Amino acid sequence: MKKLIIVLGLVLTSCSSIQLVENWKSPDIVIFDANKVLVVGMTQNEKARVDFETKLTKEFTKRDIEAMRSLDLFDVEFTSSEKSEEEIDAVEDLLIERDFDAILFTKVTGYENKKTFRKRMSEVDGIYGRFRDDYLQHQDIYYRDDYYDDFMVYHAETSLYCICVGKERQLIWRGTIDITDPQDINKTIDDYIKLIVLALEEQDIIFRKEGKNEITGL
């Protein structure tokens, strides 16, 4: 069975409107065949993190990809305080020793309006070439209580990073999603997973499961 690692950052509130706004794949990659992947949820909301990571790992195991939740790897102490570049490098090295070759990392960043967000994204787009840099930039999502204060619209990013032995640790795929109108956290999680799974299938990162998907309905 293949194995997949996914890192997730969930919004702290629920929502009823979700739209995929970007589905990017590295032009250097034709087909990325992950053998072992870690699913990590970057959020302070423990229940949402458990729900998201559990459901998403099931989607990968259905496709014969072994997926592991970050909840089963990162202890409470690890995510409760700021980590250094060296500590994140050590995590990547540990994952490689355990035969992981990919990390799917999702987090939610808040913004007040789309104009402000697009300006900010145009300035920082492409700077996160590695999982380590992305994690270090956003790790306070875990422990800063006011991270999402004063934001009405949310922007979620899911990124797939290669940590393959003998290859450069780099960004393979990224999907971005706009989340608005908070309503129902359970529906939000299901809809988010649906979009991510479809986007990964479209880019030949994973392959469509035959028959109806219990979560996405596809």
Tab-separated table of C-alpha atoms in Angstrom:
chain	number	residue	atom	x	y	z
A	1	MET	CA	0.000	0.000	0.000
A	2	LYS	CA	1.256	3.482	-0.855
A	3	LYS	CA	1.604	6.052	1.906
A	4	LEU	CA	0.741	9.757	1.827
A	5	ILE	CA	1.430	12.640	4.295
A	6	ILE	CA	-0.982	15.593	4.328
A	7	VAL	CA	-0.596	18.760	6.374
A	8	LEU	CA	-3.771	20.730	6.997
A	9	GLY	CA	-4.608	24.192	8.304
A	10	LEU	CA	-8.319	24.598	8.910
A	11	VAL	CA	-10.283	27.774	9.465
A	12	LEU	CA	-11.614	28.179	12.973
A	13	THR	CA	-15.140	28.939	11.816
A	14	SER	CA	-17.472	27.173	9.424
A	15	CYS	CA	-18.660	28.321	6.019
A	16	SER	CA	-21.201	27.680	3.301
A	17	SER	CA	-19.399	28.988	0.205
A	18	ILE	CA	-16.186	27.378	-1.076
A	19	GLN	CA	-14.525	28.014	-4.443
A	20	LEU	CA	-11.312	26.629	-5.952
A	21	VAL	CA	-9.387	29.614	-7.328
A	22	GLU	CA	-6.022	28.023	-8.159
A	23	ASN	CA	-4.894	24.533	-9.187
A	24	TRP	CA	-1.157	24.678	-9.917
A	25	LYS	CA	1.281	21.850	-10.639
A	26	SER	CA	5.030	22.137	-11.125
A	27	PRO	CA	5.868	22.054	-14.855
A	28	ASP	CA	8.801	19.787	-14.000
A	29	ILE	CA	6.443	17.041	-12.795
A	30	VAL	CA	4.439	14.866	-15.207
A	31	ILE	CA	3.142	12.293	-12.728
A	32	PHE	CA	3.985	12.359	-9.020
A	33	ASP	CA	3.614	8.881	-7.576
A	34	ALA	CA	3.626	9.321	-3.799
A	35	ASN	CA	4.444	6.189	-1.831
A	36	LYS	CA	3.948	7.481	1.698
A	37	VAL	CA	2.225	10.761	2.624
A	38	LEU	CA	1.591	12.643	5.889
A	39	VAL	CA	-1.643	14.614	6.436
A	40	VAL	CA	-1.116	17.560	8.796
A	41	GLY	CA	-3.858	19.923	9.987
A	42	MET	CA	-2.652	23.379	11.005
A	43	THR	CA	-5.403	24.738	13.254
A	44	GLN	CA	-6.141	25.404	16.918
A	45	ASN	CA	-9.540	23.748	16.554
A	46	GLU	CA	-8.796	20.183	17.642
A	47	LYS	CA	-12.177	18.762	16.645
A	48	ALA	CA	-12.003	20.267	13.149
A	49	ARG	CA	-8.447	19.027	12.759
A	50	VAL	CA	-9.378	15.472	13.758
A	51	ASP	CA	-12.404	15.450	11.457
A	52	PHE	CA	-10.532	16.857	8.475
A	53	GLU	CA	-7.426	14.713	8.756
A	54	THR	CA	-9.417	11.539	9.403
A	55	LYS	CA	-11.709	12.041	6.408
A	56	LEU	CA	-8.929	13.047	4.061
A	57	THR	CA	-6.667	10.139	4.997
A	58	LYS	CA	-9.602	7.818	4.255
A	59	GLU	CA	-9.848	9.300	0.767
A	60	PHE	CA	-6.227	8.380	0.115
A	61	THR	CA	-6.411	4.895	1.612
A	62	LYS	CA	-9.388	4.203	-0.663
A	63	ARG	CA	-6.986	4.842	-3.526
A	64	ASP	CA	-4.368	2.451	-2.078
A	65	ILE	CA	-2.215	5.314	-0.810
A	66	GLU	CA	-1.177	4.958	2.819
A	67	ALA	CA	-1.896	8.240	4.590
A	68	MET	CA	-0.985	9.255	8.134
A	69	ARG	CA	-2.565	12.061	10.171
A	70	SER	CA	-0.356	14.724	11.697
A	71	LEU	CA	-2.282	14.072	14.905
A	72	ASP	CA	-0.551	10.712	15.083
A	73	LEU	CA	2.895	12.250	14.581
A	74	PHE	CA	2.978	15.771	16.071
A	75	ASP	CA	2.427	15.837	19.831
A	76	VAL	CA	0.738	18.714	21.672
A	77	GLU	CA	4.061	20.136	22.823
A	78	PHE	CA	5.351	20.349	19.248
A	79	THR	CA	2.471	22.462	17.928
A	80	SER	CA	2.042	24.657	21.014
A	81	SER	CA	5.171	26.741	20.505
A	82	GLU	CA	7.295	28.273	17.794
A	83	LYS	CA	9.792	25.994	16.047
A	84	SER	CA	13.110	26.881	14.443
A	85	GLU	CA	14.326	26.145	10.927
A	86	GLU	CA	16.597	23.441	12.326
A	87	GLU	CA	13.694	21.751	14.141
A	88	ILE	CA	11.556	21.611	10.989
A	89	ASP	CA	14.529	20.262	9.023
A	90	ALA	CA	14.841	17.557	11.672
A	91	VAL	CA	11.155	16.662	11.228
A	92	GLU	CA	11.636	16.292	7.478
A	93	ASP	CA	14.705	14.103	8.049
A	94	LEU	CA	12.728	11.921	10.460
A	95	LEU	CA	9.924	11.518	7.916
A	96	ILE	CA	12.412	10.481	5.252
A	97	GLU	CA	13.891	7.905	7.646
A	98	ARG	CA	10.355	6.518	8.050
A	99	ASP	CA	10.000	6.247	4.249
A	100	PHE	CA	7.691	9.208	3.745
A	101	ASP	CA	8.199	10.943	0.422
A	102	ALA	CA	5.517	13.651	0.434
A	103	ILE	CA	3.745	16.134	2.701
A	104	LEU	CA	0.346	17.591	1.839
A	105	PHE	CA	0.122	20.791	3.884
A	106	THR	CA	-3.093	22.806	4.275
A	107	LYS	CA	-3.567	26.036	6.176
A	108	VAL	CA	-6.080	28.888	6.198
A	109	THR	CA	-5.025	32.527	6.120
A	110	GLY	CA	-7.495	35.359	6.725
A	111	TYR	CA	-7.971	38.521	4.743
A	112	GLU	CA	-10.449	41.386	4.878
A	113	ASN	CA	-11.287	41.660	1.197
A	114	LYS	CA	-10.245	40.147	-2.104
A	115	LYS	CA	-8.490	43.300	-3.292
A	116	THR	CA	-6.195	43.326	-0.266
A	117	PHE	CA	-5.642	39.587	-0.564
A	118	ARG	CA	-4.756	39.623	-4.266
A	119	LYS	CA	-2.237	42.415	-3.693
A	120	ARG	CA	-0.589	40.482	-0.880
A	121	MET	CA	-0.521	37.226	-2.868
A	122	SER	CA	1.049	38.961	-5.881
A	123	GLU	CA	3.872	40.058	-3.592
A	124	VAL	CA	4.541	36.708	-1.910
A	125	ASP	CA	3.467	34.196	-4.579
A	126	GLY	CA	6.047	31.491	-5.128
A	127	ILE	CA	8.277	32.135	-2.104
A	128	TYR	CA	7.376	28.865	-0.370
A	129	GLY	CA	9.469	26.404	-2.343
A	130	ARG	CA	9.765	24.023	0.593
A	131	PHE	CA	7.489	22.677	3.309
A	132	ARG	CA	9.904	23.990	5.964
A	133	ASP	CA	9.583	27.613	4.791
A	134	ASP	CA	5.797	27.399	4.481
A	135	TYR	CA	5.416	25.892	7.979
A	136	LEU	CA	7.727	28.429	9.620
A	137	GLN	CA	5.848	31.352	8.055
A	138	HIS	CA	2.415	30.173	9.262
A	139	GLN	CA	3.078	28.103	12.405
A	140	ASP	CA	1.496	30.697	14.725
A	141	ILE	CA	-1.879	29.517	13.411
A	142	TYR	CA	-1.495	26.764	16.032
A	143	TYR	CA	-1.010	28.940	19.089
A	144	ARG	CA	-1.840	32.615	18.424
A	145	ASP	CA	-5.402	33.116	19.686
A	146	ASP	CA	-6.059	36.264	17.635
A	147	TYR	CA	-4.775	34.882	14.320
A	148	TYR	CA	-8.177	35.043	12.592
A	149	ASP	CA	-9.532	38.134	14.351
A	150	ASP	CA	-11.147	40.830	12.177
A	151	PHE	CA	-11.307	38.702	9.019
A	152	MET	CA	-14.579	38.110	7.196
A	153	VAL	CA	-13.334	36.047	4.246
A	154	TYR	CA	-10.845	33.199	4.406
A	155	HIS	CA	-8.313	31.895	1.951
A	156	ALA	CA	-7.146	28.290	2.243
A	157	GLU	CA	-4.043	26.794	0.660
A	158	THR	CA	-3.157	23.138	0.272
A	159	SER	CA	0.378	22.371	-0.895
A	160	LEU	CA	2.045	19.067	-1.754
A	161	TYR	CA	5.761	18.949	-1.019
A	162	CYS	CA	8.246	16.333	-2.146
A	163	ILE	CA	10.714	15.108	0.473
A	164	CYS	CA	11.979	12.237	-1.671
A	165	VAL	CA	15.424	10.772	-0.966
A	166	GLY	CA	17.977	11.965	-3.516
A	167	LYS	CA	15.690	14.705	-4.843
A	168	GLU	CA	15.304	18.387	-4.036
A	169	ARG	CA	12.677	19.100	-1.371
A	170	GLN	CA	10.266	21.186	-3.400
A	171	LEU	CA	6.682	22.233	-4.041
A	172	ILE	CA	4.919	19.775	-6.369
A	173	TRP	CA	1.329	21.047	-6.331
A	174	ARG	CA	-0.741	23.820	-4.766
A	175	GLY	CA	-4.475	24.493	-4.645
A	176	THR	CA	-6.037	27.650	-3.231
A	177	ILE	CA	-9.638	27.994	-2.089
A	178	ASP	CA	-11.795	30.973	-1.091
A	179	ILE	CA	-14.104	30.374	1.905
A	180	THR	CA	-16.940	32.783	2.714
A	181	ASP	CA	-20.231	32.995	4.635
A	182	PRO	CA	-19.495	30.875	7.751
A	183	GLN	CA	-22.346	28.450	8.404
A	184	ASP	CA	-21.625	24.757	9.073
A	185	ILE	CA	-18.139	23.423	9.912
A	186	ASN	CA	-18.986	19.826	8.994
A	187	LYS	CA	-20.244	20.806	5.550
A	188	THR	CA	-17.228	23.066	5.104
A	189	ILE	CA	-14.829	20.205	5.791
A	190	ASP	CA	-16.653	17.853	3.408
A	191	ASP	CA	-16.804	20.458	0.647
A	192	TYR	CA	-13.145	21.359	1.128
A	193	ILE	CA	-12.080	17.724	0.868
A	194	LYS	CA	-14.215	17.311	-2.243
A	195	LEU	CA	-12.460	20.191	-4.006
A	196	ILE	CA	-8.978	19.079	-2.967
A	197	VAL	CA	-9.564	15.490	-4.089
A	198	LEU	CA	-10.961	16.611	-7.451
A	199	ALA	CA	-8.061	19.016	-7.994
A	200	LEU	CA	-5.482	16.323	-7.181
A	201	GLU	CA	-7.213	13.945	-9.586
A	202	GLU	CA	-7.242	16.581	-12.319
A	203	GLN	CA	-3.489	17.033	-11.966
A	204	ASP	CA	-2.765	13.253	-11.942
A	205	ILE	CA	-1.466	13.418	-8.367
A	206	ILE	CA	-4.016	10.793	-7.326
A	207	PHE	CA	-6.448	8.786	-9.422
A	208	ARG	CA	-10.225	8.620	-9.327
A	209	LYS	CA	-11.702	5.829	-7.227
A	210	GLU	CA	-14.141	3.628	-9.115
A	211	GLY	CA	-17.707	3.850	-7.836
A	212	LYS	CA	-19.341	6.566	-5.734
A	213	ASN	CA	-17.209	8.391	-3.204
A	214	GLU	CA	-18.855	8.333	0.236
A	215	ILE	CA	-17.589	11.806	1.150
A	216	THR	CA	-17.625	13.706	-2.139
A	217	GLY	CA	-20.615	11.893	-3.666
A	218	LEU	CA	-18.647	11.427	-6.892
